[in-house]
XYZ file of C-alpha atoms in Angstrom:
582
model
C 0.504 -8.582 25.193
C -0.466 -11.740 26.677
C 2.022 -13.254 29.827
C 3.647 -16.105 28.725
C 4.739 -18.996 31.747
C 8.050 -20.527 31.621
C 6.819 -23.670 29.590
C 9.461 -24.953 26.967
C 7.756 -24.602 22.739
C 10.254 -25.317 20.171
C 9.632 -23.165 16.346
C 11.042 -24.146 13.110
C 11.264 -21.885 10.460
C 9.588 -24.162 7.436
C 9.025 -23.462 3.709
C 5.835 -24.279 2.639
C 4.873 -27.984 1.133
C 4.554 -26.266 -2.270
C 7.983 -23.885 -1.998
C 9.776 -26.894 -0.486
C 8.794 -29.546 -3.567
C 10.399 -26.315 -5.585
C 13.695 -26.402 -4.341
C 15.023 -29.622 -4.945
C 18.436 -28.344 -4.681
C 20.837 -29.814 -7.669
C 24.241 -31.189 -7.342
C 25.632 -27.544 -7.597
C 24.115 -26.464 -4.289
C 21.408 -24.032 -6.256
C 18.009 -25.050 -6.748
C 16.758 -27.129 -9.723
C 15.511 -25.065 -12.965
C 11.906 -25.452 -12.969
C 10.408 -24.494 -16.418
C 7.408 -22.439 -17.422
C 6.005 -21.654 -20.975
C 5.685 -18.134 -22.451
C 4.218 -17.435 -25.772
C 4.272 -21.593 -25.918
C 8.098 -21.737 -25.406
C 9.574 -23.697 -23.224
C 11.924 -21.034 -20.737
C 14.199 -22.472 -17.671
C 14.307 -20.233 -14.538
C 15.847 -20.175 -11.115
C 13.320 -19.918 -8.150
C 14.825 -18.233 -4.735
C 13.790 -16.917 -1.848
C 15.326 -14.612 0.692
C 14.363 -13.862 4.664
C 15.838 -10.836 3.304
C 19.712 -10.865 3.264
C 19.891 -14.002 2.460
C 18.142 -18.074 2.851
C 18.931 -19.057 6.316
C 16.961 -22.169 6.284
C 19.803 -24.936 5.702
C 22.020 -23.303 8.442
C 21.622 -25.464 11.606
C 24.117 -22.518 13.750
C 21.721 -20.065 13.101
C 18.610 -22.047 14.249
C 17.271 -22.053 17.537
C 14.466 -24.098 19.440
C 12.288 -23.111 22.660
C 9.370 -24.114 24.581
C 6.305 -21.911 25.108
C 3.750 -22.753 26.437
C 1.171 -25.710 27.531
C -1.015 -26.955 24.658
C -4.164 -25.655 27.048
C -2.718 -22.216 27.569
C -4.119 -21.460 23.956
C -7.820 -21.622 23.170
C -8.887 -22.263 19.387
C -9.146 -18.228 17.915
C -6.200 -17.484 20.000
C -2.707 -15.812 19.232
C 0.021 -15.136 21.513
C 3.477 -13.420 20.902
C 6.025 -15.839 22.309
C 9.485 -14.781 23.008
C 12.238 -17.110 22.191
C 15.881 -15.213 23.389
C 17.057 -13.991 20.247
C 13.433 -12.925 18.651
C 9.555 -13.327 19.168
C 7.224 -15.224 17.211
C 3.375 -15.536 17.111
C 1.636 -18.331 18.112
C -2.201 -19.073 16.689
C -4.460 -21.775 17.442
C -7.396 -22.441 15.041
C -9.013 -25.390 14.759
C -7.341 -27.089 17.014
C -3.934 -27.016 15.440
C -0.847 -23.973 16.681
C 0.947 -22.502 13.900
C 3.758 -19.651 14.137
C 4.523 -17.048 12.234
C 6.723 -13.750 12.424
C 4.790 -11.267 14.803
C 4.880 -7.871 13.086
C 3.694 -6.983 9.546
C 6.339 -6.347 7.436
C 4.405 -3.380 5.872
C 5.029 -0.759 9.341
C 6.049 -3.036 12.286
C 2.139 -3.576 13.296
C 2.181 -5.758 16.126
C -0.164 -8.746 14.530
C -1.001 -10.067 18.172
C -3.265 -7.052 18.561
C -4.679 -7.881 14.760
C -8.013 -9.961 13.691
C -7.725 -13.854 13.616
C -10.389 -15.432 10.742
C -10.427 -18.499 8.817
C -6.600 -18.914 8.187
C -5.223 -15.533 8.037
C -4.153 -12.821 10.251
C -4.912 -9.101 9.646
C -2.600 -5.958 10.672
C -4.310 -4.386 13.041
C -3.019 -0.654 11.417
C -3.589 -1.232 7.747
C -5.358 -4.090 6.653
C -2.759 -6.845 5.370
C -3.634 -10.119 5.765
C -1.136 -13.265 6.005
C -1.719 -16.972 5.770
C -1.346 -18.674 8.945
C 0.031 -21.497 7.633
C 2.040 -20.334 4.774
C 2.714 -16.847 5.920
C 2.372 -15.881 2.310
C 0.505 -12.180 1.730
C -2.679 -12.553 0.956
C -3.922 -8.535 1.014
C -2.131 -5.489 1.279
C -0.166 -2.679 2.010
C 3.285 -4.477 1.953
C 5.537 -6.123 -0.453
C 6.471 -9.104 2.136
C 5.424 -12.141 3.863
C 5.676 -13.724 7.143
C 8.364 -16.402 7.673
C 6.818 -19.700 8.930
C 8.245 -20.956 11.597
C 7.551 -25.170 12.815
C 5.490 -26.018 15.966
C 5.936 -28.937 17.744
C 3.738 -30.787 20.401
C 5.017 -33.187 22.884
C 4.235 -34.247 25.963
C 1.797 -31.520 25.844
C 3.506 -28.706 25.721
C 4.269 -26.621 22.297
C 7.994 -25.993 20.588
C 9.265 -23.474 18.333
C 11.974 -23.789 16.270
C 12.870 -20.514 13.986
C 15.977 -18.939 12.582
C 17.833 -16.625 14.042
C 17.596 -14.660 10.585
C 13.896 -14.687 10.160
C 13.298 -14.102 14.332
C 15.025 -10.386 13.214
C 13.920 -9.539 10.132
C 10.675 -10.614 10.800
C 9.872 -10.717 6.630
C 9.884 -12.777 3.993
C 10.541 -12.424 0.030
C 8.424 -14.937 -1.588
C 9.709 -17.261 -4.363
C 10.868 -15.564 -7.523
C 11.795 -16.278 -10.845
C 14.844 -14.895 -12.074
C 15.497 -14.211 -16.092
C 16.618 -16.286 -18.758
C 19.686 -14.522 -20.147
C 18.792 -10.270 -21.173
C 21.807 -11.070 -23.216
C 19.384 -12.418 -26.109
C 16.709 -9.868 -25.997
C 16.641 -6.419 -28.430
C 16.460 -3.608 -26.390
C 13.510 -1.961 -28.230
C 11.069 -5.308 -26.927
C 9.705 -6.536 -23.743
C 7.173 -9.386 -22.921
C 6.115 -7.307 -19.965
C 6.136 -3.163 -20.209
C 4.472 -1.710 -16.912
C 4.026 1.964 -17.531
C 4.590 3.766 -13.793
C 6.859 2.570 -10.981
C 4.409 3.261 -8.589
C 2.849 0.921 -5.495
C 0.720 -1.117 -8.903
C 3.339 -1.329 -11.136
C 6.305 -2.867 -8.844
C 3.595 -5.543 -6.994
C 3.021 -6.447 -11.098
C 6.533 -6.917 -11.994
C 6.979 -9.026 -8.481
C 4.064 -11.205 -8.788
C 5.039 -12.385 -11.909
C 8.380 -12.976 -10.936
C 6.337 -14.974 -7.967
C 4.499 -17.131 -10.292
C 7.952 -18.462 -12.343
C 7.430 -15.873 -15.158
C 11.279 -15.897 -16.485
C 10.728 -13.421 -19.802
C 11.984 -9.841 -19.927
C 9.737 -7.315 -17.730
C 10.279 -3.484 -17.977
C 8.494 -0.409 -16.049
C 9.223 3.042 -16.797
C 8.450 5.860 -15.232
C 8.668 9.604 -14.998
C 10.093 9.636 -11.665
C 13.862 9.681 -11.384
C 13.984 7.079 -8.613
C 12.800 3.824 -7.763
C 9.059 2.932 -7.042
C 8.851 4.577 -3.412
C 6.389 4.913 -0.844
C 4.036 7.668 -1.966
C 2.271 8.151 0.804
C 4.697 8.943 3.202
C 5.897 12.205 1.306
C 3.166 13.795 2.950
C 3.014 12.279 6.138
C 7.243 12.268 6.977
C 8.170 14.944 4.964
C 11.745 15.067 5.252
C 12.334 11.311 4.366
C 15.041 10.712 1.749
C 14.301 8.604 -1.755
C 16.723 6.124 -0.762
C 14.822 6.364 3.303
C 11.386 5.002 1.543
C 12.425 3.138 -0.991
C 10.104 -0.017 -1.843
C 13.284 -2.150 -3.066
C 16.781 -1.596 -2.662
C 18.425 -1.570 -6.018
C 20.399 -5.128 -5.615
C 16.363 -6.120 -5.963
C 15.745 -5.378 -9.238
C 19.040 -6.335 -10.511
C 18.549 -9.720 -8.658
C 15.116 -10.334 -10.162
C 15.790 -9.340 -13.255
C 13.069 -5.761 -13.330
C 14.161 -2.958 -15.666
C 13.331 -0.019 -14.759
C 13.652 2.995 -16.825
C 13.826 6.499 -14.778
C 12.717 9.820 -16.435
C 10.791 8.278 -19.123
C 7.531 9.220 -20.068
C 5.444 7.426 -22.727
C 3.591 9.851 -25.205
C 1.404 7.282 -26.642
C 0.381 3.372 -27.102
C -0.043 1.810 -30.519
C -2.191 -0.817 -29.323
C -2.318 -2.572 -33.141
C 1.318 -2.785 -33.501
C 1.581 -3.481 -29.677
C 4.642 -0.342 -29.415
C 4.630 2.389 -27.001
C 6.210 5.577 -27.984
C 8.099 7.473 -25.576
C 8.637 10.963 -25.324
C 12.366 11.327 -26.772
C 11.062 9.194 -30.031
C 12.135 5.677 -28.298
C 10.023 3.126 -29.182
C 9.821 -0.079 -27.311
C 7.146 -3.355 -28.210
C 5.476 -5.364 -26.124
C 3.736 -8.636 -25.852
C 1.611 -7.119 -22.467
C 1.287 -4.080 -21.073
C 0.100 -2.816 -17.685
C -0.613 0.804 -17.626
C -0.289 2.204 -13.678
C 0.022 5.934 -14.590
C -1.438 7.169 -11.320
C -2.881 10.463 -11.481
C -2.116 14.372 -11.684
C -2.352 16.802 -9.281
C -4.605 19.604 -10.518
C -3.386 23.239 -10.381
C -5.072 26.378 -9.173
C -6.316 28.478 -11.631
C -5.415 31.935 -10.301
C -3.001 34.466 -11.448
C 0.686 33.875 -9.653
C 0.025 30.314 -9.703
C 3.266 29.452 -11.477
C 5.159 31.229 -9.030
C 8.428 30.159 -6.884
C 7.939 28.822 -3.510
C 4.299 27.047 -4.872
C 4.367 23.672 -4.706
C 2.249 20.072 -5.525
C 3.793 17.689 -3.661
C 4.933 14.705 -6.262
C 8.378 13.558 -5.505
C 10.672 13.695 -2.439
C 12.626 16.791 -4.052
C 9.282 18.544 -3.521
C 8.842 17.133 0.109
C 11.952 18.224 1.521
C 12.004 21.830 -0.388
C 8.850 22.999 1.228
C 9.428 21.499 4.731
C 13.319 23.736 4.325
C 11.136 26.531 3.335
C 8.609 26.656 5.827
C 10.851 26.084 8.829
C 9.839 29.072 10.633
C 8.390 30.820 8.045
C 4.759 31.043 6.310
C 2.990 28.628 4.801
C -0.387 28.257 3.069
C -1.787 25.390 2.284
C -5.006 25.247 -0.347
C -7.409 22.514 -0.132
C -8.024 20.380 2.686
C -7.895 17.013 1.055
C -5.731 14.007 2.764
C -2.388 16.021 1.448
C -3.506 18.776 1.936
C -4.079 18.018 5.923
C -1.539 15.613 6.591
C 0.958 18.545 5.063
C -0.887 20.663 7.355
C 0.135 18.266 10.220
C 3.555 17.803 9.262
C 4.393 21.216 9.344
C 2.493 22.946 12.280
C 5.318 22.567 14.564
C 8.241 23.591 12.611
C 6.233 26.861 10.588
C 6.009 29.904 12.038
C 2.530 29.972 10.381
C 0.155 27.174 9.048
C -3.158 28.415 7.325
C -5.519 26.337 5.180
C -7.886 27.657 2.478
C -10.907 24.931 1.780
C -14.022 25.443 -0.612
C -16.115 22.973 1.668
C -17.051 24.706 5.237
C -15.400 21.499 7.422
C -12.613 19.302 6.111
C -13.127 15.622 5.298
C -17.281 16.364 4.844
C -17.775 13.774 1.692
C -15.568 11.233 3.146
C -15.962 11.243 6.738
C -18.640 12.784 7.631
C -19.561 16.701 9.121
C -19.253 15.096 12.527
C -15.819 13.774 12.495
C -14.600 16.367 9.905
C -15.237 18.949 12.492
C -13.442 16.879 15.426
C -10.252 16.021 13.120
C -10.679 20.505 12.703
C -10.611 21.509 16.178
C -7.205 18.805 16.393
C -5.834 21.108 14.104
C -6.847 24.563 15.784
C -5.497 22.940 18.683
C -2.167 22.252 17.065
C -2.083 26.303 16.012
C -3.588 25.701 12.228
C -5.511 28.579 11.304
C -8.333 27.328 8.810
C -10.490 29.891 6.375
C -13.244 27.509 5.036
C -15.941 28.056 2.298
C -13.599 30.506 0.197
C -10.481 30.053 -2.239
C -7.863 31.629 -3.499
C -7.599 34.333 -6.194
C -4.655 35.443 -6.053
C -1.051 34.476 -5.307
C 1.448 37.857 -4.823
C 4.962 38.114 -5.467
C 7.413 40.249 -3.936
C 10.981 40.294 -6.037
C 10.256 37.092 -7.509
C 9.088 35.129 -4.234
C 5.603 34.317 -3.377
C 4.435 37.392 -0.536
C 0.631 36.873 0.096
C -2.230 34.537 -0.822
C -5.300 36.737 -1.319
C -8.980 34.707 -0.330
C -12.189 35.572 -2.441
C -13.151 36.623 0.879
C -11.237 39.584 0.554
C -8.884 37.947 3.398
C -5.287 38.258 2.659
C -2.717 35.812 4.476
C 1.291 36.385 4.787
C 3.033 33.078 2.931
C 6.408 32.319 1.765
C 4.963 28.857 0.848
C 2.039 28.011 -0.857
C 1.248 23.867 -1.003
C -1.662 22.820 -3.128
C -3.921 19.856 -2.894
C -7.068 20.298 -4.203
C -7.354 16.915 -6.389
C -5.671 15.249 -9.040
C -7.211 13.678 -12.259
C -6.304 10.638 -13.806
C -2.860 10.827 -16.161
C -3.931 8.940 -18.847
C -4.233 11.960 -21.423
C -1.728 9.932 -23.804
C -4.387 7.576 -23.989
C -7.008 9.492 -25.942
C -6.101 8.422 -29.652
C -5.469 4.824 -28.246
C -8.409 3.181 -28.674
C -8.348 1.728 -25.496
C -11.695 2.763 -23.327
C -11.902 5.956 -21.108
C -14.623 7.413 -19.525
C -16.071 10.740 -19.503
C -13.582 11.769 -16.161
C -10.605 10.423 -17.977
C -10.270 7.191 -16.078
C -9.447 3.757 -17.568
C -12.200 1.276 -17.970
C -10.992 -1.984 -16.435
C -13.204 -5.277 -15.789
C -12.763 -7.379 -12.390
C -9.278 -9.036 -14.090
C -7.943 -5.087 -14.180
C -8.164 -5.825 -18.184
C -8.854 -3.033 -20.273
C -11.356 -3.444 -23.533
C -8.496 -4.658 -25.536
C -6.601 -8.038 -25.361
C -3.203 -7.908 -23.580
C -3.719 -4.621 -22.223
C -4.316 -4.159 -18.767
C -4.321 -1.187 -15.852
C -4.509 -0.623 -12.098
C -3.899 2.144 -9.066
C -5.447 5.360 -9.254
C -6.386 5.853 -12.890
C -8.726 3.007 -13.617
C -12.502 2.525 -12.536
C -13.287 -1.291 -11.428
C -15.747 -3.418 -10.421
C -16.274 -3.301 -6.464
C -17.630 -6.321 -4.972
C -18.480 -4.699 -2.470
C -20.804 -2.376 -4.189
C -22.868 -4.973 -6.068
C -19.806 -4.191 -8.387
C -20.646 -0.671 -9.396
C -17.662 0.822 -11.581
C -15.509 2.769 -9.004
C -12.058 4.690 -8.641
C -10.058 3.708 -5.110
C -6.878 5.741 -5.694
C -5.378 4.577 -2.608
C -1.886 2.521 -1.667
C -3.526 -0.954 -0.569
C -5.503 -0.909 -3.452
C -2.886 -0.262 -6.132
C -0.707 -3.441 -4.605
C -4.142 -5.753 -5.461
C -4.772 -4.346 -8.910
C -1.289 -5.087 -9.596
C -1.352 -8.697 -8.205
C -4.779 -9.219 -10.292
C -3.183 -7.862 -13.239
C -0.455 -9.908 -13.351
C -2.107 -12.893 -12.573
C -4.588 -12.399 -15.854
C -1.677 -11.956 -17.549
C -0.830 -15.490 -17.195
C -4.255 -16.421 -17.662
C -5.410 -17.263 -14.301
C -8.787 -15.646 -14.262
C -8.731 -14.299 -11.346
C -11.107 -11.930 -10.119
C -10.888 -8.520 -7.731
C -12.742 -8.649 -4.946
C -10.384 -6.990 -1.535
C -12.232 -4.471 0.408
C -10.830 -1.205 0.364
C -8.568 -0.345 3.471
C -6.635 3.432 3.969
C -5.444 5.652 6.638
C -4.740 9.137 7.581
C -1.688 10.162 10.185
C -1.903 13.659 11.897
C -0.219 14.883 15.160
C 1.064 10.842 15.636
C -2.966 9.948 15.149
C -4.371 7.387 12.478
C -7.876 7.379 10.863
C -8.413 3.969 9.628
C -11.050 3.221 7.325
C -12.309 0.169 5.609
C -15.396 -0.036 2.796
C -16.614 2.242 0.564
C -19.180 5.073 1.369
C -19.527 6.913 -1.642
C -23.751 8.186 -1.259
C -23.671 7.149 2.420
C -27.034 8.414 3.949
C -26.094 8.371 7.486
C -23.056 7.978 10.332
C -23.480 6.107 13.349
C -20.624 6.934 15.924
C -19.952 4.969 19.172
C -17.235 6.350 21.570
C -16.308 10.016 21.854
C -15.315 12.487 19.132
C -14.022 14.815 21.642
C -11.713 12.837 23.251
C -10.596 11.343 19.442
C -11.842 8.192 20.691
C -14.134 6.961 18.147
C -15.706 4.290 15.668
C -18.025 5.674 13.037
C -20.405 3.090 10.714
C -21.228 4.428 7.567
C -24.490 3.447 6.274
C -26.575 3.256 2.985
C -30.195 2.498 3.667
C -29.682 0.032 6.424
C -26.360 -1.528 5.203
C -23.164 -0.430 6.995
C -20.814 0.689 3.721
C -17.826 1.557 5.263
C -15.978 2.174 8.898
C -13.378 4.494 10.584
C -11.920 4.871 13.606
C -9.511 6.667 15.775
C -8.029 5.144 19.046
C -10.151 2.219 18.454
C -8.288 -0.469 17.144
C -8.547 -3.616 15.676
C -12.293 -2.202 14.803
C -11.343 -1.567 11.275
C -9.660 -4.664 10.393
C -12.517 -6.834 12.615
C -14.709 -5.135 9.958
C -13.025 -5.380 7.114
C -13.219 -9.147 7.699
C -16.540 -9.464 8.431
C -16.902 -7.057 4.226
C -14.181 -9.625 3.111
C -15.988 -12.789 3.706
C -19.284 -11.406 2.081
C -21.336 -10.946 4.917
C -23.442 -7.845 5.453
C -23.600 -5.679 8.640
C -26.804 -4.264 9.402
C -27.061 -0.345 10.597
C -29.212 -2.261 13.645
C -26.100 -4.000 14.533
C -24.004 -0.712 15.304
C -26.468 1.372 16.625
């Protein structure tokens, strides 16, 4: 945090050129119908867009103006988080010109001040989003929001701010959206738009083409019984509610128009007649279809294994039974994947007992690295988790009913009254298989670098498709992680209205464990070596993972914004050199 003098800078809180030519506002007070085409008709729709609650920028009450600072205080490649009474704002120069913006990501409350400036956009310092600087407009994910823009002002040399009051506190921004031509006229059994899953893909889909003035009838189903949520924290904050990590309040989807259908799985795609058949016999047609299935969590394949008190964590039901049941109690958890650990994490201070049971002999080994899998392990010993590596489970005992013991190949047998698995998922696209639509040998959708399948109108995108990675000299490759699922979902639905465009966002996820983040940027799949600066045993750390001589990938701990200032360097196509880190 940078000291700002007592120098006056007024803010304004501005839609862009392009938003602002959109709302002409009509004689009625709501904005003008613009009109776009679908299927070659001509469709009218109703653009808005919210700071939120609701659009505070004609409200001259709720505006307010301040000065902060000197032009000079702010060199070019600068930002500075200004405070102006009722809110903060950040302040950029680039190029010679200030622009303001809200100051946290919208995603987590990342302070963006402490994120990586380049060519126009900010980065989050904590997982990778990027904003326009002029716009504010999302531009890479996590996060379903943008920045509100705010209006500098220079004279007599010093800089002005003038924001609302609204967007100072929120700190977010809904873009533009479409809203519906009347459902009234549609048959219930046909969509233009059927997104199958509600997950992270599916809902930034349904939203981006609301974004881009698509006004026909859009409808995801999925077999959750809530709204899209998000995912990953079920492992990380176990006792969050549904409605606690909710993507979009309900009023959302009813505003915009998004049907979504809860508790409804589809059994298979007809992709001739363009009908999906559900499970209950429903049938439903479609014009396009997105499928963003997600994947399955694989079971163990020992005796006991459908007992009581064994769980795969998939919904927050599942999340909040096992953290009731292993308060004090304990638990077992088998496989020490990113679930498995963060679980592991979650639940060492309120178990009596926290042991996990891993195949590999150090945790993290393929994806991290032996070195830093072994620091993030003695974390965990630290924090009273009891690990028995290089065996797995053959047995799970029962005594009256209720999981008793987990017995190890080992010949090791551990107390549990819980038993959490995570030892992989595979793709769900099993309903798939007679539909003609291409699969590879590990079950995973085939998509090109516009997340389209092999056949026309069909698309797919999160964690069951393989893709093209820039990155990689675009070799075919599953990312089954949150930031990535938001892009293939934006490319999707952007080839749906035919704007060719391509995938090409570098790969950004995290880990949280005893109130510590792993971030990691690139992908390392084959790496051939680690480079680490800093110290592992103080959890201090940046580690380079090479191929060759090319650095692949990063991750850090206590090292921030080294991620994201890589990440940028991957984004804009330039290639670091193992030399350069060593």
């Amino acid at each position: 945090f940078l000291f700002v003098p007592a120098v006056e800078v007024k803010i304004e809180v501005v839609i862009p050129e392009k938003e602002r030519n959109k709302e002409e506002m009509s004689p009625n007070g709501k904005a003008s119908p613009l009109i776009y085409k679908v299927n070659g008709t001509a469709r009218h729709y109703h653009l808005e867009e919210h700071s939120i609650a609701s659009s505070p920028y004609h409200n001259p009450k709720d505006m307010v103006e301040a000065s902060v600072c000197h032009v000079k205080d702010l060199e070019n490649g600068q930002m500075r988080e200004v405070d102006l009474g009722c809110g903060k704002a950040l302040l950029i120069k680039e190029s010679g010109e200030f622009h303001a913006v809200g100051h946290k990501c919208p995603h987590y409350g990342a302070p963006l001040v402490k994120g990586v400036l380049s060519k126009g956009r900010v980065r989050c310092p904590w997982h990778g989003a990027c904003f326009n600087i002029s716009t504010g407009d999302i531009e890479d994910f996590p996060g379903l929001d943008s920045l509100p823009r705010f209006q500098v002002k220079i004279e007599k040399e010093k800089v002005y701010i003038r924001a609302s009051k609204q967007a100072l506190q929120t700190q977010r921004r809904t873009k533009m959206m479409a809203k519906c031509i009347s459902l009234s006229n549609y048959n219930l059994s046909s969509t233009n738009v059927l997104i199958i899953g509600a997950g992270a893909a599916g809902l930034v889909c349904a939203e981006t083409l609301r974004q881009e003035g698509f006004s026909d009838r859009i409808v995801m189903c999925t077999m959750d019984r809530h709204l899209p949520y998000d995912r990953p924290k079920l492992s990380k904050s176990m006792d969050s509610q549904p409605e606690q990590i909710a993507l979009r309040p309900k009023e959302f989807f009813c505003t915009y128009d998004i049907e979504v259908l809860t508790e409804m799985q589809v059994a298979a795609v007809d992709i001739k007649s363009k009908i999906a058949v559900f499970k209950d016999g429903f049938k439903m047609e479609y014009n396009k279809l997105l499928i963003a299935t997600g994947n399955t969590p694989k079971a163990l394949s020992c005796k006991g294994k459908e007992m009581e008190n064994v769980f795969n964590i998939r919904t927050p039901e599942d999340a909040n039974r096992v953290v009731k049941l292993a308060t004090s109690k304990n638990v077992v958890i088998v496989g020490a994947s990113f679930l498995g650990m963060e679980v592991a994490a979650y639940l060492a201070e309120r178990a009596h007992s926290v042991s996990l049971v891993e195949l590999e002999e150090v945790p993290f080994k393929k994806f991290f690295g032996e070195r830093v899998g072994r620091a993030v392990m003695k974390m965990f010993e630290s924090n009273r988790v009891k690990f028995y590596m290089q065996t797995e489970v053959s047995e799970l005992r029962e005594q009256e009913g209720k999981l008793k013991e987990v017995v190890l190949k080992s010949g090791k047998v551990l107390r549990a009254d819980v038993c959490v698995v995570g030892v992989g998922a595979v793709p769900a696209t099993g309903f798939l298989k007679q539909s003609g639509i291409n699969i590879d040998s590990k079950g995973f959708i085939v998509v090109n670098k516009m997340m389209q399948t092999n056949i026309p109108g069909v698309f797919a995108a999160g964690d069951a498709v393989t893709f093209p990675l820039a990155l990689r000299n675009n070799k075919k490759v599953n990312v089954p992680h949150w930031q990535m699922a938001h892009m293939h979902g934006r490319i999707a639905a952007l080839n749906m209205l035919a704007h060719g465009t391509e995938i090409s966002t570098v790969p950004y996820l995290w880990t949280a464990m005893f109130g510590k983040s792993i971030r990691y940027a690139g992908h390392a799949e084959g790496f051939d070596d680690v480079v680490i600066q800093g110290d592992l045993d103080e959890l201090k750390f940046v580690a380079f993972y090479t191929k060759s001589d090319e650095v692949v990938a990063v991750a850090s701990m206590n090292y921030d914004p080294i991620v994201s200032k890589v990440a940028e360097v991957l984004a804009a196509g330039r290639t670091i050199r193992k030399r350069d880190v060593e």
